[in-house]
PDB file of C-alpha atoms in Angstrom:
ATOM      1  CA  UNK A  13     -11.724 -30.490 -37.036  1.00  0.00           C
ATOM      2  CA  UNK A  14     -14.580 -29.081 -35.030  1.00  0.00           C
ATOM      3  CA  UNK A  15     -18.048 -28.624 -35.573  1.00  0.00           C
ATOM      4  CA  UNK A  16     -19.248 -25.436 -35.324  1.00  0.00           C
ATOM      5  CA  UNK A  17     -23.680 -24.748 -36.115  1.00  0.00           C
ATOM      6  CA  UNK A  18     -25.370 -21.715 -36.520  1.00  0.00           C
ATOM      7  CA  UNK A  19     -29.708 -21.136 -36.080  1.00  0.00           C
ATOM      8  CA  UNK A  20     -31.047 -20.341 -37.858  1.00  0.00           C
ATOM      9  CA  UNK A  21     -30.003 -20.732 -41.960  1.00  0.00           C
ATOM     10  CA  UNK A  22     -31.694 -17.347 -42.664  1.00  0.00           C
ATOM     11  CA  UNK A  23     -33.855 -14.965 -40.745  1.00  0.00           C
ATOM     12  CA  UNK A  24     -36.524 -12.079 -42.451  1.00  0.00           C
ATOM     13  CA  UNK A  25     -37.721  -9.388 -39.572  1.00  0.00           C
ATOM     14  CA  UNK A  26     -38.975  -6.339 -39.690  1.00  0.00           C
ATOM     15  CA  UNK A  27     -37.004  -3.191 -39.194  1.00  0.00           C
ATOM     16  CA  UNK A  28     -36.927  -1.874 -35.619  1.00  0.00           C
ATOM     17  CA  UNK A  29     -37.218  -5.676 -34.245  1.00  0.00           C
ATOM     18  CA  UNK A  30     -34.709  -6.653 -32.426  1.00  0.00           C
ATOM     19  CA  UNK A  31     -32.861 -10.181 -32.898  1.00  0.00           C
ATOM     20  CA  UNK A  32     -30.401 -13.163 -32.256  1.00  0.00           C
ATOM     21  CA  UNK A  33     -28.930 -16.248 -33.652  1.00  0.00           C
ATOM     22  CA  UNK A  34     -27.619 -18.550 -32.037  1.00  0.00           C
ATOM     23  CA  UNK A  35     -23.534 -20.016 -33.038  1.00  0.00           C
ATOM     24  CA  UNK A  36     -22.929 -23.770 -30.450  1.00  0.00           C
ATOM     25  CA  UNK A  37     -19.455 -25.481 -30.864  1.00  0.00           C
ATOM     26  CA  UNK A  38     -17.685 -28.220 -29.014  1.00  0.00           C
ATOM     27  CA  UNK A  39     -17.201 -26.225 -25.407  1.00  0.00           C
ATOM     28  CA  UNK A  40     -13.720 -28.474 -25.191  1.00  0.00           C
ATOM     29  CA  UNK A  41     -10.494 -26.998 -25.822  1.00  0.00           C
ATOM     30  CA  UNK A  42     -12.307 -23.784 -26.166  1.00  0.00           C
ATOM     31  CA  UNK A  43      -9.648 -21.159 -26.990  1.00  0.00           C
ATOM     32  CA  UNK A  44     -11.423 -18.153 -29.047  1.00  0.00           C
ATOM     33  CA  UNK A  45     -14.849 -17.199 -30.135  1.00  0.00           C
ATOM     34  CA  UNK A  46     -15.087 -15.012 -33.449  1.00  0.00           C
ATOM     35  CA  UNK A  47     -18.821 -12.869 -34.693  1.00  0.00           C
ATOM     36  CA  UNK A  48     -18.003 -11.586 -38.476  1.00  0.00           C
ATOM     37  CA  UNK A  49     -20.307  -9.101 -40.512  1.00  0.00           C
ATOM     38  CA  UNK A  50     -20.342 -11.058 -44.688  1.00  0.00           C
ATOM     39  CA  UNK A  51     -22.571  -8.702 -46.373  1.00  0.00           C
ATOM     40  CA  UNK A  52     -23.234  -9.232 -50.192  1.00  0.00           C
ATOM     41  CA  UNK A  53     -20.336  -8.775 -52.958  1.00  0.00           C
ATOM     42  CA  UNK A  54     -17.818  -7.256 -49.583  1.00  0.00           C
ATOM     43  CA  UNK A  55     -15.478  -9.120 -47.688  1.00  0.00           C
ATOM     44  CA  UNK A  56     -16.135 -10.814 -43.660  1.00  0.00           C
ATOM     45  CA  UNK A  57     -15.570  -8.153 -41.657  1.00  0.00           C
ATOM     46  CA  UNK A  58     -14.681  -8.746 -38.157  1.00  0.00           C
ATOM     47  CA  UNK A  59     -17.197  -7.631 -35.202  1.00  0.00           C
ATOM     48  CA  UNK A  60     -16.255  -8.956 -31.819  1.00  0.00           C
ATOM     49  CA  UNK A  61     -13.439 -12.117 -30.758  1.00  0.00           C
ATOM     50  CA  UNK A  62     -14.107 -13.089 -27.543  1.00  0.00           C
ATOM     51  CA  UNK A  63     -12.015 -15.799 -25.700  1.00  0.00           C
ATOM     52  CA  UNK A  64     -13.756 -16.146 -21.646  1.00  0.00           C
ATOM     53  CA  UNK A  65     -16.932 -17.570 -20.361  1.00  0.00           C
ATOM     54  CA  UNK A  66     -19.462 -14.939 -19.832  1.00  0.00           C
ATOM     55  CA  UNK A  67     -17.476 -12.151 -21.837  1.00  0.00           C
ATOM     56  CA  UNK A  68     -20.156  -9.619 -23.289  1.00  0.00           C
ATOM     57  CA  UNK A  69     -19.620  -7.708 -26.174  1.00  0.00           C
ATOM     58  CA  UNK A  70     -21.476  -4.624 -27.911  1.00  0.00           C
ATOM     59  CA  UNK A  71     -20.843  -2.650 -30.310  1.00  0.00           C
ATOM     60  CA  UNK A  72     -23.383   0.243 -31.203  1.00  0.00           C
ATOM     61  CA  UNK A  73     -26.964  -1.461 -31.146  1.00  0.00           C
ATOM     62  CA  UNK A  74     -25.106  -5.525 -31.372  1.00  0.00           C
ATOM     63  CA  UNK A  75     -23.728  -7.039 -28.325  1.00  0.00           C
ATOM     64  CA  UNK A  76     -22.757 -10.715 -28.857  1.00  0.00           C
ATOM     65  CA  UNK A  77     -22.345 -13.157 -25.209  1.00  0.00           C
ATOM     66  CA  UNK A  78     -20.360 -16.051 -24.462  1.00  0.00           C
ATOM     67  CA  UNK A  79     -20.960 -19.566 -22.898  1.00  0.00           C
ATOM     68  CA  UNK A  80     -18.246 -21.538 -23.207  1.00  0.00           C
ATOM     69  CA  UNK A  81     -19.246 -24.448 -20.923  1.00  0.00           C
ATOM     70  CA  UNK A  82     -22.123 -24.847 -22.788  1.00  0.00           C
ATOM     71  CA  UNK A  83     -20.798 -24.963 -25.434  1.00  0.00           C
ATOM     72  CA  UNK A  84     -22.870 -21.355 -27.162  1.00  0.00           C
ATOM     73  CA  UNK A  85     -22.821 -17.438 -28.304  1.00  0.00           C
ATOM     74  CA  UNK A  86     -25.462 -15.102 -28.773  1.00  0.00           C
ATOM     75  CA  UNK A  87     -25.396 -12.364 -31.272  1.00  0.00           C
ATOM     76  CA  UNK A  88     -28.075  -9.508 -30.812  1.00  0.00           C
ATOM     77  CA  UNK A  89     -28.699  -6.365 -32.700  1.00  0.00           C
ATOM     78  CA  UNK A  90     -31.088  -4.271 -31.287  1.00  0.00           C
ATOM     79  CA  UNK A  91     -34.106  -2.684 -33.581  1.00  0.00           C
ATOM     80  CA  UNK A  92     -32.822  -4.261 -36.605  1.00  0.00           C
ATOM     81  CA  UNK A  93     -32.667  -1.825 -39.358  1.00  0.00           C
ATOM     82  CA  UNK A  94     -32.002  -2.656 -44.100  1.00  0.00           C
ATOM     83  CA  UNK A  95     -28.404  -1.961 -43.234  1.00  0.00           C
ATOM     84  CA  UNK A  96     -28.455  -4.302 -40.156  1.00  0.00           C
ATOM     85  CA  UNK A  97     -29.165  -7.209 -43.867  1.00  0.00           C
ATOM     86  CA  UNK A  98     -26.521  -9.588 -43.925  1.00  0.00           C
ATOM     87  CA  UNK A  99     -25.222 -13.050 -43.539  1.00  0.00           C
ATOM     88  CA  UNK A 100     -22.968 -12.734 -39.978  1.00  0.00           C
ATOM     89  CA  UNK A 101     -20.863 -15.743 -39.340  1.00  0.00           C
ATOM     90  CA  UNK A 102     -19.248 -17.746 -36.141  1.00  0.00           C
ATOM     91  CA  UNK A 103     -15.818 -19.502 -35.469  1.00  0.00           C
ATOM     92  CA  UNK A 104     -13.842 -21.199 -33.549  1.00  0.00           C
ATOM     93  CA  UNK A 105     -10.165 -21.143 -32.822  1.00  0.00           C
ATOM     94  CA  UNK A 106      -8.555 -23.953 -32.401  1.00  0.00           C
ATOM     95  CA  UNK A 107      -4.296 -23.384 -31.916  1.00  0.00           C
ATOM     96  CA  UNK A 108      -4.325 -21.267 -35.997  1.00  0.00           C
ATOM     97  CA  UNK A 109      -7.282 -23.060 -37.126  1.00  0.00           C
ATOM     98  CA  UNK A 110     -10.173 -21.223 -37.710  1.00  0.00           C
ATOM     99  CA  UNK A 111     -13.323 -23.078 -37.778  1.00  0.00           C
ATOM    100  CA  UNK A 112     -15.699 -20.985 -39.661  1.00  0.00           C
ATOM    101  CA  UNK A 113     -20.025 -22.032 -39.302  1.00  0.00           C
ATOM    102  CA  UNK A 114     -22.012 -21.807 -42.854  1.00  0.00           C
ATOM    103  CA  UNK A 115     -24.100 -18.166 -40.739  1.00  0.00           C
ATOM    104  CA  UNK A 116     -27.091 -16.614 -40.420  1.00  0.00           C
ATOM    105  CA  UNK A 117     -28.260 -15.165 -43.135  1.00  0.00           C
ATOM    106  CA  UNK A 118     -30.738 -11.933 -41.604  1.00  0.00           C
ATOM    107  CA  UNK A 119     -33.183  -9.796 -43.667  1.00  0.00           C
ATOM    108  CA  UNK A 120     -34.490  -6.312 -42.066  1.00  0.00           C
ATOM    109  CA  UNK A 121     -37.080  -5.375 -43.968  1.00  0.00           C
ATOM    110  CA  UNK A 122     -38.040  -1.581 -44.523  1.00  0.00           C
TER     111      UNK A 122
ATOM    112  CA  UNK B  25     -10.200  -1.538 -44.848  1.00  0.00           C
ATOM    113  CA  UNK B  26      -7.126  -3.409 -43.967  1.00  0.00           C
ATOM    114  CA  UNK B  27      -3.811  -3.243 -47.410  1.00  0.00           C
ATOM    115  CA  UNK B  28      -4.726  -6.976 -48.425  1.00  0.00           C
ATOM    116  CA  UNK B  29      -4.520  -7.294 -52.237  1.00  0.00           C
ATOM    117  CA  UNK B  30      -6.517 -11.076 -54.103  1.00  0.00           C
ATOM    118  CA  UNK B  31      -5.399 -11.412 -57.626  1.00  0.00           C
ATOM    119  CA  UNK B  32      -6.010 -11.975 -60.051  1.00  0.00           C
ATOM    120  CA  UNK B  33     -10.323 -11.206 -58.880  1.00  0.00           C
ATOM    121  CA  UNK B  34     -11.783 -13.627 -61.329  1.00  0.00           C
ATOM    122  CA  UNK B  35     -10.466 -16.510 -63.707  1.00  0.00           C
ATOM    123  CA  UNK B  36     -12.035 -19.250 -65.431  1.00  0.00           C
ATOM    124  CA  UNK B  37      -9.410 -22.634 -66.955  1.00  0.00           C
ATOM    125  CA  UNK B  38     -10.383 -25.713 -67.686  1.00  0.00           C
ATOM    126  CA  UNK B  39      -9.579 -28.939 -65.935  1.00  0.00           C
ATOM    127  CA  UNK B  40      -5.658 -29.897 -65.589  1.00  0.00           C
ATOM    128  CA  UNK B  41      -4.749 -26.980 -66.298  1.00  0.00           C
ATOM    129  CA  UNK B  42      -2.192 -25.087 -63.003  1.00  0.00           C
ATOM    130  CA  UNK B  43      -3.280 -22.062 -61.456  1.00  0.00           C
ATOM    131  CA  UNK B  44      -2.382 -19.492 -58.834  1.00  0.00           C
ATOM    132  CA  UNK B  45      -3.633 -17.309 -57.055  1.00  0.00           C
ATOM    133  CA  UNK B  46      -2.273 -14.452 -55.049  1.00  0.00           C
ATOM    134  CA  UNK B  47      -2.406 -12.922 -51.811  1.00  0.00           C
ATOM    135  CA  UNK B  48      -0.607  -9.387 -50.922  1.00  0.00           C
ATOM    136  CA  UNK B  49      -0.643  -7.437 -47.279  1.00  0.00           C
ATOM    137  CA  UNK B  50       0.849  -4.107 -46.490  1.00  0.00           C
ATOM    138  CA  UNK B  51       0.179  -4.680 -42.975  1.00  0.00           C
ATOM    139  CA  UNK B  52       3.243  -6.930 -41.594  1.00  0.00           C
ATOM    140  CA  UNK B  53       0.651  -9.227 -40.620  1.00  0.00           C
ATOM    141  CA  UNK B  54       2.686 -12.536 -39.508  1.00  0.00           C
ATOM    142  CA  UNK B  55       0.004 -15.025 -40.175  1.00  0.00           C
ATOM    143  CA  UNK B  56      -2.098 -15.551 -43.426  1.00  0.00           C
ATOM    144  CA  UNK B  57      -4.496 -17.142 -44.358  1.00  0.00           C
ATOM    145  CA  UNK B  58      -6.466 -19.117 -47.538  1.00  0.00           C
ATOM    146  CA  UNK B  59     -10.061 -20.018 -47.894  1.00  0.00           C
ATOM    147  CA  UNK B  60     -12.677 -21.285 -49.487  1.00  0.00           C
ATOM    148  CA  UNK B  61     -16.496 -20.034 -49.350  1.00  0.00           C
ATOM    149  CA  UNK B  62     -18.786 -23.036 -51.049  1.00  0.00           C
ATOM    150  CA  UNK B  63     -22.290 -23.143 -50.485  1.00  0.00           C
ATOM    151  CA  UNK B  64     -23.815 -25.086 -47.669  1.00  0.00           C
ATOM    152  CA  UNK B  65     -19.924 -25.680 -46.519  1.00  0.00           C
ATOM    153  CA  UNK B  66     -19.586 -21.364 -45.316  1.00  0.00           C
ATOM    154  CA  UNK B  67     -15.308 -21.333 -45.245  1.00  0.00           C
ATOM    155  CA  UNK B  68     -12.809 -23.392 -45.251  1.00  0.00           C
ATOM    156  CA  UNK B  69      -9.486 -23.219 -44.226  1.00  0.00           C
ATOM    157  CA  UNK B  70      -7.544 -24.669 -46.836  1.00  0.00           C
ATOM    158  CA  UNK B  71      -3.602 -23.542 -45.968  1.00  0.00           C
ATOM    159  CA  UNK B  72      -2.283 -20.947 -43.640  1.00  0.00           C
ATOM    160  CA  UNK B  73       0.766 -19.302 -42.768  1.00  0.00           C
ATOM    161  CA  UNK B  74       2.581 -17.775 -39.568  1.00  0.00           C
ATOM    162  CA  UNK B  75       5.891 -17.151 -40.713  1.00  0.00           C
ATOM    163  CA  UNK B  76       7.899 -16.859 -43.908  1.00  0.00           C
ATOM    164  CA  UNK B  77       8.365 -20.323 -45.239  1.00  0.00           C
ATOM    165  CA  UNK B  78       6.036 -21.856 -42.196  1.00  0.00           C
ATOM    166  CA  UNK B  79       2.859 -23.526 -43.289  1.00  0.00           C
ATOM    167  CA  UNK B  80       0.177 -25.858 -42.254  1.00  0.00           C
ATOM    168  CA  UNK B  81      -2.500 -27.654 -43.468  1.00  0.00           C
ATOM    169  CA  UNK B  82      -6.086 -26.689 -42.981  1.00  0.00           C
ATOM    170  CA  UNK B  83      -9.100 -28.180 -42.823  1.00  0.00           C
ATOM    171  CA  UNK B  84      -9.424 -29.066 -47.249  1.00  0.00           C
ATOM    172  CA  UNK B  85      -5.508 -28.921 -48.378  1.00  0.00           C
ATOM    173  CA  UNK B  86      -5.703 -31.376 -50.996  1.00  0.00           C
ATOM    174  CA  UNK B  87      -5.129 -30.414 -53.951  1.00  0.00           C
ATOM    175  CA  UNK B  88      -2.846 -27.418 -52.204  1.00  0.00           C
ATOM    176  CA  UNK B  89       0.554 -26.245 -52.606  1.00  0.00           C
ATOM    177  CA  UNK B  90       1.433 -22.956 -50.739  1.00  0.00           C
ATOM    178  CA  UNK B  91       4.416 -20.517 -50.827  1.00  0.00           C
ATOM    179  CA  UNK B  92       5.362 -18.219 -48.545  1.00  0.00           C
ATOM    180  CA  UNK B  93       8.229 -16.401 -49.940  1.00  0.00           C
ATOM    181  CA  UNK B  94       8.417 -12.776 -48.481  1.00  0.00           C
ATOM    182  CA  UNK B  95       6.061 -11.643 -45.231  1.00  0.00           C
ATOM    183  CA  UNK B  96       4.106 -10.005 -47.883  1.00  0.00           C
ATOM    184  CA  UNK B  97       2.744 -12.694 -50.338  1.00  0.00           C
ATOM    185  CA  UNK B  98       1.041 -15.873 -50.028  1.00  0.00           C
ATOM    186  CA  UNK B  99       0.506 -17.863 -53.077  1.00  0.00           C
ATOM    187  CA  UNK B 100      -2.504 -20.943 -53.077  1.00  0.00           C
ATOM    188  CA  UNK B 101      -1.395 -22.843 -56.229  1.00  0.00           C
ATOM    189  CA  UNK B 102      -4.013 -25.962 -57.196  1.00  0.00           C
ATOM    190  CA  UNK B 103      -1.359 -28.281 -59.582  1.00  0.00           C
ATOM    191  CA  UNK B 104      -4.057 -29.705 -61.924  1.00  0.00           C
ATOM    192  CA  UNK B 105      -7.672 -27.992 -61.722  1.00  0.00           C
ATOM    193  CA  UNK B 106     -10.372 -30.028 -61.350  1.00  0.00           C
ATOM    194  CA  UNK B 107     -13.654 -28.371 -61.828  1.00  0.00           C
ATOM    195  CA  UNK B 108     -14.628 -29.113 -57.286  1.00  0.00           C
ATOM    196  CA  UNK B 109     -11.952 -26.920 -57.422  1.00  0.00           C
ATOM    197  CA  UNK B 110     -14.530 -24.290 -58.957  1.00  0.00           C
ATOM    198  CA  UNK B 111     -15.172 -21.924 -55.652  1.00  0.00           C
ATOM    199  CA  UNK B 112     -14.755 -18.048 -54.008  1.00  0.00           C
ATOM    200  CA  UNK B 113     -11.139 -17.621 -52.401  1.00  0.00           C
ATOM    201  CA  UNK B 114     -10.621 -15.714 -49.560  1.00  0.00           C
ATOM    202  CA  UNK B 115      -7.288 -14.845 -48.439  1.00  0.00           C
ATOM    203  CA  UNK B 116      -7.301 -13.730 -44.818  1.00  0.00           C
ATOM    204  CA  UNK B 117      -4.627 -12.149 -42.785  1.00  0.00           C
ATOM    205  CA  UNK B 118      -3.988 -11.713 -38.402  1.00  0.00           C
ATOM    206  CA  UNK B 119      -1.603 -10.723 -35.905  1.00  0.00           C
ATOM    207  CA  UNK B 120      -1.832 -13.855 -33.598  1.00  0.00           C
ATOM    208  CA  UNK B 121      -2.155 -14.560 -30.297  1.00  0.00           C
ATOM    209  CA  UNK B 122      -5.165 -14.752 -28.231  1.00  0.00           C
ATOM    210  CA  UNK B 123      -7.234 -12.168 -30.613  1.00  0.00           C
ATOM    211  CA  UNK B 124      -6.474 -13.464 -33.185  1.00  0.00           C
ATOM    212  CA  UNK B 125      -8.248 -10.952 -35.675  1.00  0.00           C
ATOM    213  CA  UNK B 126      -8.659 -12.047 -39.388  1.00  0.00           C
ATOM    214  CA  UNK B 127      -8.710  -9.007 -41.788  1.00  0.00           C
ATOM    215  CA  UNK B 128     -10.141 -10.536 -44.887  1.00  0.00           C
ATOM    216  CA  UNK B 129      -9.072 -10.035 -48.517  1.00  0.00           C
ATOM    217  CA  UNK B 130     -11.867  -9.242 -51.480  1.00  0.00           C
ATOM    218  CA  UNK B 131     -11.774 -12.713 -52.824  1.00  0.00           C
ATOM    219  CA  UNK B 132     -10.999 -14.168 -56.023  1.00  0.00           C
ATOM    220  CA  UNK B 133     -13.665 -16.468 -58.247  1.00  0.00           C
ATOM    221  CA  UNK B 134     -12.801 -19.092 -59.892  1.00  0.00           C
ATOM    222  CA  UNK B 135     -14.452 -21.209 -62.633  1.00  0.00           C
ATOM    223  CA  UNK B 136     -13.015 -24.726 -63.858  1.00  0.00           C
ATOM    224  CA  UNK B 137     -14.607 -25.398 -66.778  1.00  0.00           C
TER     225      UNK B 137
END
């Protein structure tokens, strides 16, 4: 079992603010890291999959970076909008198994 | 949306009764997964399948069994439901490989009284 930690647990920001959260994981035997966006009453939706140290991914105002040597990934949201309100999950892959963090709950206040 | 359905979507049952949840996909993906979601724990893998009749245990497999007789269906069975198995259950599918992106079903809310 791999311990995947996310911080902070929850976050409230004003519309227009930029924000970021952290996913920490054991750096040994790294395979892949996934970010998901999970809106209330819906299913998790894949944002990014990253496999290489130094990977950077971007989708619109959301981007992510990966540091496998030190065992962390950052998710950034630029100019937060109310529709960005959701829980953001990261998951570490080891073989065919996925180990999820408990998520960061983001609330964007209009 | 990826073609994943779960049935039933809601179920209330009593302790000691058997329960089977069904996950059905139309994407022909090789991998299928069952997770449970609980407050403070996020998503935890129960079992997964990497092909017809090929399954393996996840992090929290005790008290659960699975079967996959067809590519499109993955069944999760609670042989004798307990109150600790009250949870929201999510099925996911994936194509495998290094970029094993998962697509999730809508979830099943199970309450064991």
